[in-house]
Structure formats: C-alpha cells, structure tokens
Amino acid sequence: MPDIHIRRAQTFDAGAMAALLNAIIEKGGTTAFSAAVTGDALRDWMARDGDIWHVAELDGEILGFQWIGPREKLPPEACDIATFVALGKHGLGVGSRLFEATRAAARSDGYAWINATIMAYNEGGLAYYGSRGFEDWKHADGRIWKRCPL
C-alpha cells in the first residue's frame, strides 16, 4: 500500500480539491452535485463554523478529501460527512485512511454519531459507508441516510 499522508485540509488545497470533485461531477453517477464547484466555493465551505476537513495526499498530489460538520437537518450530537476520492485512485486505502482521521476528529469534537446521506444509485458510496459500520436509518427523496455511532 502506498504511503498516503492524511492531514487537515488548508485553504491552499481548495483548487486541487475542486478539480478532483469536478472530475467526479463530470463523470456522474456518484454524487448529488450536478454543477461544477470552484476553489473559492470550497474555501467558503471550509470556513463554516464546526466543519473539519481532511485531505489524503501522495507525493504532493491530493487523492481524496473528506469533511464533517454540523447540519440543521441533524441533532447537535450528530455531524454530516462527505467523501470524495479521485477517479482512478480507488482501492488504495484513501477512503479508509481518511475515515480513521475523520472519526477521531468527530469523537474529539464530542459528536455521538456521523450521518452520511447517499444517493440511492451510488452503489460505491453505499458500499464504502457500509464497510465503515454505517447502518440505514432513513430513506427519503432517492437518498439513503446512514449513521455510524462513535
């Protein structure tokens, strides 16, 4: 397995993260995002109070990123999660390594559980979160809501 480094995302990562996400959006089929994002938009998201972002990198290349944060649709003891791994970089342990760091950060911030809202057609996302111990707790509007206790 390659030596993938996990660290907190910084605002200077936003451009590379946007490029990674835009490639996923353009391919389609795995995200609810339908319009391209900009580095500026991601910098704004990263500045939201309570959000925690991590990146996975190898030799300076961002292979994926993940974030958690509070959301109005969830109780205060829960946070929401989003995960994106670069096209062609699945199976290297990127998602697993990101989740280790994210789970530790969620526990440290006092969350009791993590919510993942996944499009029902996103088989890869459903498998990823399922393999991390997330269990279905709600189905609505073509989405499956999964929760993972901490």
PDB file of N, CA and C in Angstrom, residues 66-145:
ATOM      1  N   GLN A  66     -12.276  14.569   2.664  1.00  0.00           N
ATOM      2  CA  GLN A  66     -13.468  14.216   3.437  1.00  0.00           C
ATOM      3  C   GLN A  66     -13.724  15.344   4.427  1.00  0.00           C
ATOM      4  N   TRP A  67     -15.002  15.621   4.650  1.00  0.00           N
ATOM      5  CA  TRP A  67     -15.317  16.600   5.687  1.00  0.00           C
ATOM      6  C   TRP A  67     -16.532  16.192   6.477  1.00  0.00           C
ATOM      7  N   ILE A  68     -16.548  16.703   7.708  1.00  0.00           N
ATOM      8  CA  ILE A  68     -17.696  16.539   8.591  1.00  0.00           C
ATOM      9  C   ILE A  68     -18.089  17.914   9.103  1.00  0.00           C
ATOM     10  N   GLY A  69     -19.329  18.011   9.521  1.00  0.00           N
ATOM     11  CA  GLY A  69     -19.780  19.247  10.135  1.00  0.00           C
ATOM     12  C   GLY A  69     -21.214  19.144  10.594  1.00  0.00           C
ATOM     13  N   PRO A  70     -21.599  20.065  11.468  1.00  0.00           N
ATOM     14  CA  PRO A  70     -22.988  20.089  11.933  1.00  0.00           C
ATOM     15  C   PRO A  70     -23.903  20.533  10.792  1.00  0.00           C
ATOM     16  N   ARG A  71     -25.138  20.066  10.824  1.00  0.00           N
ATOM     17  CA  ARG A  71     -26.124  20.466   9.816  1.00  0.00           C
ATOM     18  C   ARG A  71     -27.462  20.655  10.496  1.00  0.00           C
ATOM     19  N   GLU A  72     -28.248  21.590   9.991  1.00  0.00           N
ATOM     20  CA  GLU A  72     -29.564  21.875  10.580  1.00  0.00           C
ATOM     21  C   GLU A  72     -30.475  20.661  10.579  1.00  0.00           C
ATOM     22  N   LYS A  73     -30.330  19.768   9.606  1.00  0.00           N
ATOM     23  CA  LYS A  73     -31.205  18.597   9.498  1.00  0.00           C
ATOM     24  C   LYS A  73     -30.887  17.526  10.536  1.00  0.00           C
ATOM     25  N   LEU A  74     -29.808  17.717  11.303  1.00  0.00           N
ATOM     26  CA  LEU A  74     -29.368  16.714  12.267  1.00  0.00           C
ATOM     27  C   LEU A  74     -29.399  17.272  13.685  1.00  0.00           C
ATOM     28  N   PRO A  75     -29.538  16.388  14.676  1.00  0.00           N
ATOM     29  CA  PRO A  75     -29.453  16.847  16.065  1.00  0.00           C
ATOM     30  C   PRO A  75     -28.018  17.298  16.372  1.00  0.00           C
ATOM     31  N   PRO A  76     -27.814  18.074  17.419  1.00  0.00           N
ATOM     32  CA  PRO A  76     -26.483  18.616  17.715  1.00  0.00           C
ATOM     33  C   PRO A  76     -25.423  17.561  18.029  1.00  0.00           C
ATOM     34  N   GLU A  77     -25.840  16.360  18.411  1.00  0.00           N
ATOM     35  CA  GLU A  77     -24.849  15.326  18.721  1.00  0.00           C
ATOM     36  C   GLU A  77     -24.365  14.578  17.478  1.00  0.00           C
ATOM     37  N   ALA A  78     -24.877  14.978  16.309  1.00  0.00           N
ATOM     38  CA  ALA A  78     -24.505  14.318  15.051  1.00  0.00           C
ATOM     39  C   ALA A  78     -23.845  15.293  14.099  1.00  0.00           C
ATOM     40  N   CYS A  79     -22.989  14.759  13.252  1.00  0.00           N
ATOM     41  CA  CYS A  79     -22.387  15.553  12.176  1.00  0.00           C
ATOM     42  C   CYS A  79     -22.609  14.823  10.862  1.00  0.00           C
ATOM     43  N   ASP A  80     -22.543  15.576   9.787  1.00  0.00           N
ATOM     44  CA  ASP A  80     -22.699  15.046   8.440  1.00  0.00           C
ATOM     45  C   ASP A  80     -21.305  14.789   7.867  1.00  0.00           C
ATOM     46  N   ILE A  81     -21.205  13.873   6.915  1.00  0.00           N
ATOM     47  CA  ILE A  81     -19.927  13.539   6.302  1.00  0.00           C
ATOM     48  C   ILE A  81     -20.066  13.543   4.787  1.00  0.00           C
ATOM     49  N   ALA A  82     -18.993  13.910   4.106  1.00  0.00           N
ATOM     50  CA  ALA A  82     -18.901  13.792   2.650  1.00  0.00           C
ATOM     51  C   ALA A  82     -17.497  13.304   2.321  1.00  0.00           C
ATOM     52  N   THR A  83     -17.401  12.426   1.342  1.00  0.00           N
ATOM     53  CA  THR A  83     -16.137  11.799   0.977  1.00  0.00           C
ATOM     54  C   THR A  83     -15.981  11.808  -0.532  1.00  0.00           C
ATOM     55  N   PHE A  84     -14.789  12.178  -1.002  1.00  0.00           N
ATOM     56  CA  PHE A  84     -14.501  12.177  -2.435  1.00  0.00           C
ATOM     57  C   PHE A  84     -13.099  11.626  -2.656  1.00  0.00           C
ATOM     58  N   VAL A  85     -12.994  10.610  -3.510  1.00  0.00           N
ATOM     59  CA  VAL A  85     -11.709  10.013  -3.866  1.00  0.00           C
ATOM     60  C   VAL A  85     -11.516  10.211  -5.364  1.00  0.00           C
ATOM     61  N   ALA A  86     -10.330  10.641  -5.749  1.00  0.00           N
ATOM     62  CA  ALA A  86     -10.021  10.933  -7.146  1.00  0.00           C
ATOM     63  C   ALA A  86     -10.301   9.732  -8.038  1.00  0.00           C
ATOM     64  N   LEU A  87     -10.784  10.009  -9.233  1.00  0.00           N
ATOM     65  CA  LEU A  87     -11.024   8.950 -10.211  1.00  0.00           C
ATOM     66  C   LEU A  87      -9.727   8.181 -10.444  1.00  0.00           C
ATOM     67  N   GLY A  88      -9.837   6.869 -10.479  1.00  0.00           N
ATOM     68  CA  GLY A  88      -8.671   6.019 -10.700  1.00  0.00           C
ATOM     69  C   GLY A  88      -7.833   5.764  -9.461  1.00  0.00           C
ATOM     70  N   LYS A  89      -8.240   6.310  -8.310  1.00  0.00           N
ATOM     71  CA  LYS A  89      -7.460   6.151  -7.080  1.00  0.00           C
ATOM     72  C   LYS A  89      -8.187   5.307  -6.037  1.00  0.00           C
ATOM     73  N   HIS A  90      -9.272   4.654  -6.436  1.00  0.00           N
ATOM     74  CA  HIS A  90      -9.991   3.778  -5.507  1.00  0.00           C
ATOM     75  C   HIS A  90      -9.195   2.496  -5.290  1.00  0.00           C
ATOM     76  N   GLY A  91      -9.359   1.893  -4.128  1.00  0.00           N
ATOM     77  CA  GLY A  91      -8.684   0.637  -3.835  1.00  0.00           C
ATOM     78  C   GLY A  91      -7.288   0.806  -3.258  1.00  0.00           C
ATOM     79  N   LEU A  92      -6.857   2.054  -3.034  1.00  0.00           N
ATOM     80  CA  LEU A  92      -5.533   2.306  -2.463  1.00  0.00           C
ATOM     81  C   LEU A  92      -5.575   2.528  -0.955  1.00  0.00           C
ATOM     82  N   GLY A  93      -6.780   2.569  -0.393  1.00  0.00           N
ATOM     83  CA  GLY A  93      -6.914   2.826   1.029  1.00  0.00           C
ATOM     84  C   GLY A  93      -7.155   4.287   1.367  1.00  0.00           C
ATOM     85  N   VAL A  94      -7.416   5.110   0.356  1.00  0.00           N
ATOM     86  CA  VAL A  94      -7.635   6.537   0.574  1.00  0.00           C
ATOM     87  C   VAL A  94      -8.829   6.757   1.500  1.00  0.00           C
ATOM     88  N   GLY A  95      -9.962   6.176   1.166  1.00  0.00           N
ATOM     89  CA  GLY A  95     -11.170   6.351   1.967  1.00  0.00           C
ATOM     90  C   GLY A  95     -11.011   5.821   3.380  1.00  0.00           C
ATOM     91  N   SER A  96     -10.354   4.695   3.518  1.00  0.00           N
ATOM     92  CA  SER A  96     -10.136   4.113   4.852  1.00  0.00           C
ATOM     93  C   SER A  96      -9.278   5.022   5.713  1.00  0.00           C
ATOM     94  N   ARG A  97      -8.207   5.521   5.143  1.00  0.00           N
ATOM     95  CA  ARG A  97      -7.295   6.404   5.896  1.00  0.00           C
ATOM     96  C   ARG A  97      -7.988   7.711   6.252  1.00  0.00           C
ATOM     97  N   LEU A  98      -8.751   8.268   5.320  1.00  0.00           N
ATOM     98  CA  LEU A  98      -9.488   9.498   5.611  1.00  0.00           C
ATOM     99  C   LEU A  98     -10.464   9.283   6.759  1.00  0.00           C
ATOM    100  N   PHE A  99     -11.191   8.161   6.720  1.00  0.00           N
ATOM    101  CA  PHE A  99     -12.200   7.936   7.744  1.00  0.00           C
ATOM    102  C   PHE A  99     -11.580   7.750   9.123  1.00  0.00           C
ATOM    103  N   GLU A 100     -10.409   7.133   9.214  1.00  0.00           N
ATOM    104  CA  GLU A 100      -9.727   6.999  10.509  1.00  0.00           C
ATOM    105  C   GLU A 100      -9.520   8.382  11.130  1.00  0.00           C
ATOM    106  N   ALA A 101      -9.021   9.332  10.335  1.00  0.00           N
ATOM    107  CA  ALA A 101      -8.764  10.685  10.831  1.00  0.00           C
ATOM    108  C   ALA A 101     -10.067  11.416  11.138  1.00  0.00           C
ATOM    109  N   THR A 102     -11.051  11.250  10.286  1.00  0.00           N
ATOM    110  CA  THR A 102     -12.327  11.940  10.475  1.00  0.00           C
ATOM    111  C   THR A 102     -13.053  11.417  11.707  1.00  0.00           C
ATOM    112  N   ARG A 103     -13.070  10.114  11.889  1.00  0.00           N
ATOM    113  CA  ARG A 103     -13.736   9.531  13.059  1.00  0.00           C
ATOM    114  C   ARG A 103     -13.082  10.036  14.345  1.00  0.00           C
ATOM    115  N   ALA A 104     -11.766  10.089  14.377  1.00  0.00           N
ATOM    116  CA  ALA A 104     -11.062  10.591  15.559  1.00  0.00           C
ATOM    117  C   ALA A 104     -11.406  12.062  15.810  1.00  0.00           C
ATOM    118  N   ALA A 105     -11.478  12.855  14.753  1.00  0.00           N
ATOM    119  CA  ALA A 105     -11.818  14.273  14.900  1.00  0.00           C
ATOM    120  C   ALA A 105     -13.252  14.439  15.394  1.00  0.00           C
ATOM    121  N   ALA A 106     -14.169  13.617  14.898  1.00  0.00           N
ATOM    122  CA  ALA A 106     -15.570  13.693  15.331  1.00  0.00           C
ATOM    123  C   ALA A 106     -15.689  13.348  16.811  1.00  0.00           C
ATOM    124  N   ARG A 107     -14.990  12.312  17.235  1.00  0.00           N
ATOM    125  CA  ARG A 107     -15.002  11.940  18.656  1.00  0.00           C
ATOM    126  C   ARG A 107     -14.429  13.074  19.503  1.00  0.00           C
ATOM    127  N   SER A 108     -13.318  13.635  19.045  1.00  0.00           N
ATOM    128  CA  SER A 108     -12.656  14.706  19.780  1.00  0.00           C
ATOM    129  C   SER A 108     -13.555  15.934  19.919  1.00  0.00           C
ATOM    130  N   ASP A 109     -14.371  16.183  18.905  1.00  0.00           N
ATOM    131  CA  ASP A 109     -15.289  17.327  18.950  1.00  0.00           C
ATOM    132  C   ASP A 109     -16.582  17.017  19.707  1.00  0.00           C
ATOM    133  N   GLY A 110     -16.707  15.794  20.219  1.00  0.00           N
ATOM    134  CA  GLY A 110     -17.839  15.453  21.074  1.00  0.00           C
ATOM    135  C   GLY A 110     -19.070  14.936  20.358  1.00  0.00           C
ATOM    136  N   TYR A 111     -18.946  14.594  19.085  1.00  0.00           N
ATOM    137  CA  TYR A 111     -20.098  14.031  18.381  1.00  0.00           C
ATOM    138  C   TYR A 111     -20.365  12.612  18.846  1.00  0.00           C
ATOM    139  N   ALA A 112     -21.633  12.199  18.831  1.00  0.00           N
ATOM    140  CA  ALA A 112     -22.021  10.844  19.216  1.00  0.00           C
ATOM    141  C   ALA A 112     -22.168   9.938  17.998  1.00  0.00           C
ATOM    142  N   TRP A 113     -22.473  10.544  16.842  1.00  0.00           N
ATOM    143  CA  TRP A 113     -22.610   9.746  15.616  1.00  0.00           C
ATOM    144  C   TRP A 113     -22.412  10.608  14.383  1.00  0.00           C
ATOM    145  N   ILE A 114     -22.107   9.925  13.277  1.00  0.00           N
ATOM    146  CA  ILE A 114     -21.887  10.566  11.976  1.00  0.00           C
ATOM    147  C   ILE A 114     -22.995  10.118  11.035  1.00  0.00           C
ATOM    148  N   ASN A 115     -23.540  11.059  10.291  1.00  0.00           N
ATOM    149  CA  ASN A 115     -24.563  10.787   9.280  1.00  0.00           C
ATOM    150  C   ASN A 115     -23.944  10.879   7.884  1.00  0.00           C
ATOM    151  N   ALA A 116     -24.303   9.943   7.032  1.00  0.00           N
ATOM    152  CA  ALA A 116     -23.955  10.006   5.614  1.00  0.00           C
ATOM    153  C   ALA A 116     -25.251   9.924   4.826  1.00  0.00           C
ATOM    154  N   THR A 117     -25.467  10.898   3.955  1.00  0.00           N
ATOM    155  CA  THR A 117     -26.640  10.889   3.079  1.00  0.00           C
ATOM    156  C   THR A 117     -26.159  10.577   1.676  1.00  0.00           C
ATOM    157  N   ILE A 118     -26.593   9.445   1.141  1.00  0.00           N
ATOM    158  CA  ILE A 118     -26.059   8.920  -0.117  1.00  0.00           C
ATOM    159  C   ILE A 118     -27.184   8.752  -1.118  1.00  0.00           C
ATOM    160  N   MET A 119     -26.936   9.142  -2.347  1.00  0.00           N
ATOM    161  CA  MET A 119     -27.916   8.910  -3.406  1.00  0.00           C
ATOM    162  C   MET A 119     -28.110   7.404  -3.536  1.00  0.00           C
ATOM    163  N   ALA A 120     -29.341   6.968  -3.676  1.00  0.00           N
ATOM    164  CA  ALA A 120     -29.661   5.540  -3.716  1.00  0.00           C
ATOM    165  C   ALA A 120     -28.968   4.823  -4.870  1.00  0.00           C
ATOM    166  N   TYR A 121     -28.659   5.553  -5.939  1.00  0.00           N
ATOM    167  CA  TYR A 121     -27.998   4.941  -7.100  1.00  0.00           C
ATOM    168  C   TYR A 121     -26.479   4.833  -6.927  1.00  0.00           C
ATOM    169  N   ASN A 122     -25.930   5.410  -5.876  1.00  0.00           N
ATOM    170  CA  ASN A 122     -24.485   5.434  -5.668  1.00  0.00           C
ATOM    171  C   ASN A 122     -24.035   4.158  -4.949  1.00  0.00           C
ATOM    172  N   GLU A 123     -23.901   3.092  -5.713  1.00  0.00           N
ATOM    173  CA  GLU A 123     -23.539   1.792  -5.134  1.00  0.00           C
ATOM    174  C   GLU A 123     -22.186   1.830  -4.433  1.00  0.00           C
ATOM    175  N   GLY A 124     -21.227   2.530  -5.022  1.00  0.00           N
ATOM    176  CA  GLY A 124     -19.905   2.624  -4.409  1.00  0.00           C
ATOM    177  C   GLY A 124     -19.951   3.342  -3.070  1.00  0.00           C
ATOM    178  N   GLY A 125     -20.696   4.431  -2.999  1.00  0.00           N
ATOM    179  CA  GLY A 125     -20.838   5.171  -1.748  1.00  0.00           C
ATOM    180  C   GLY A 125     -21.537   4.352  -0.681  1.00  0.00           C
ATOM    181  N   LEU A 126     -22.588   3.646  -1.085  1.00  0.00           N
ATOM    182  CA  LEU A 126     -23.309   2.793  -0.132  1.00  0.00           C
ATOM    183  C   LEU A 126     -22.397   1.699   0.410  1.00  0.00           C
ATOM    184  N   ALA A 127     -21.591   1.108  -0.458  1.00  0.00           N
ATOM    185  CA  ALA A 127     -20.659   0.057  -0.029  1.00  0.00           C
ATOM    186  C   ALA A 127     -19.578   0.639   0.886  1.00  0.00           C
ATOM    187  N   TYR A 128     -19.045   1.808   0.520  1.00  0.00           N
ATOM    188  CA  TYR A 128     -17.991   2.436   1.328  1.00  0.00           C
ATOM    189  C   TYR A 128     -18.485   2.693   2.750  1.00  0.00           C
ATOM    190  N   TYR A 129     -19.604   3.399   2.872  1.00  0.00           N
ATOM    191  CA  TYR A 129     -20.088   3.721   4.208  1.00  0.00           C
ATOM    192  C   TYR A 129     -20.539   2.465   4.962  1.00  0.00           C
ATOM    193  N   GLY A 130     -21.119   1.513   4.251  1.00  0.00           N
ATOM    194  CA  GLY A 130     -21.492   0.258   4.896  1.00  0.00           C
ATOM    195  C   GLY A 130     -20.286  -0.461   5.468  1.00  0.00           C
ATOM    196  N   SER A 131     -19.174  -0.438   4.748  1.00  0.00           N
ATOM    197  CA  SER A 131     -17.967  -1.117   5.217  1.00  0.00           C
ATOM    198  C   SER A 131     -17.322  -0.400   6.398  1.00  0.00           C
ATOM    199  N   ARG A 132     -17.741   0.801   6.678  1.00  0.00           N
ATOM    200  CA  ARG A 132     -17.240   1.583   7.815  1.00  0.00           C
ATOM    201  C   ARG A 132     -18.161   1.463   9.026  1.00  0.00           C
ATOM    202  N   GLY A 133     -19.206   0.665   8.919  1.00  0.00           N
ATOM    203  CA  GLY A 133     -20.106   0.458  10.045  1.00  0.00           C
ATOM    204  C   GLY A 133     -21.343   1.337  10.036  1.00  0.00           C
ATOM    205  N   PHE A 134     -21.591   2.057   8.963  1.00  0.00           N
ATOM    206  CA  PHE A 134     -22.801   2.873   8.857  1.00  0.00           C
ATOM    207  C   PHE A 134     -23.998   1.972   8.568  1.00  0.00           C
ATOM    208  N   GLU A 135     -25.126   2.262   9.226  1.00  0.00           N
ATOM    209  CA  GLU A 135     -26.356   1.498   9.020  1.00  0.00           C
ATOM    210  C   GLU A 135     -27.476   2.426   8.603  1.00  0.00           C
ATOM    211  N   ASP A 136     -28.359   1.928   7.728  1.00  0.00           N
ATOM    212  CA  ASP A 136     -29.500   2.716   7.258  1.00  0.00           C
ATOM    213  C   ASP A 136     -30.365   3.164   8.427  1.00  0.00           C
ATOM    214  N   TRP A 137     -30.836   4.418   8.360  1.00  0.00           N
ATOM    215  CA  TRP A 137     -31.789   4.868   9.372  1.00  0.00           C
ATOM    216  C   TRP A 137     -32.915   5.684   8.765  1.00  0.00           C
ATOM    217  N   LYS A 138     -32.798   6.036   7.488  1.00  0.00           N
ATOM    218  CA  LYS A 138     -33.854   6.813   6.852  1.00  0.00           C
ATOM    219  C   LYS A 138     -33.705   6.698   5.337  1.00  0.00           C
ATOM    220  N   HIS A 139     -34.846   6.690   4.655  1.00  0.00           N
ATOM    221  CA  HIS A 139     -34.881   6.721   3.192  1.00  0.00           C
ATOM    222  C   HIS A 139     -35.818   7.858   2.800  1.00  0.00           C
ATOM    223  N   ALA A 140     -35.348   8.775   1.949  1.00  0.00           N
ATOM    224  CA  ALA A 140     -36.185   9.898   1.520  1.00  0.00           C
ATOM    225  C   ALA A 140     -35.633  10.514   0.244  1.00  0.00           C
ATOM    226  N   ASP A 141     -36.526  10.825  -0.675  1.00  0.00           N
ATOM    227  CA  ASP A 141     -36.171  11.575  -1.883  1.00  0.00           C
ATOM    228  C   ASP A 141     -35.015  10.962  -2.672  1.00  0.00           C
ATOM    229  N   GLY A 142     -35.008   9.654  -2.798  1.00  0.00           N
ATOM    230  CA  GLY A 142     -33.955   8.997  -3.574  1.00  0.00           C
ATOM    231  C   GLY A 142     -32.618   8.924  -2.856  1.00  0.00           C
ATOM    232  N   ARG A 143     -32.632   9.204  -1.565  1.00  0.00           N
ATOM    233  CA  ARG A 143     -31.404   9.171  -0.767  1.00  0.00           C
ATOM    234  C   ARG A 143     -31.553   8.170   0.369  1.00  0.00           C
ATOM    235  N   ILE A 144     -30.410   7.614   0.742  1.00  0.00           N
ATOM    236  CA  ILE A 144     -30.369   6.723   1.890  1.00  0.00           C
ATOM    237  C   ILE A 144     -29.497   7.393   2.938  1.00  0.00           C
ATOM    238  N   TRP A 145     -30.043   7.542   4.123  1.00  0.00           N
ATOM    239  CA  TRP A 145     -29.329   8.152   5.236  1.00  0.00           C
ATOM    240  C   TRP A 145     -28.767   7.025   6.094  1.00  0.00           C
TER     241      TRP A 145
END
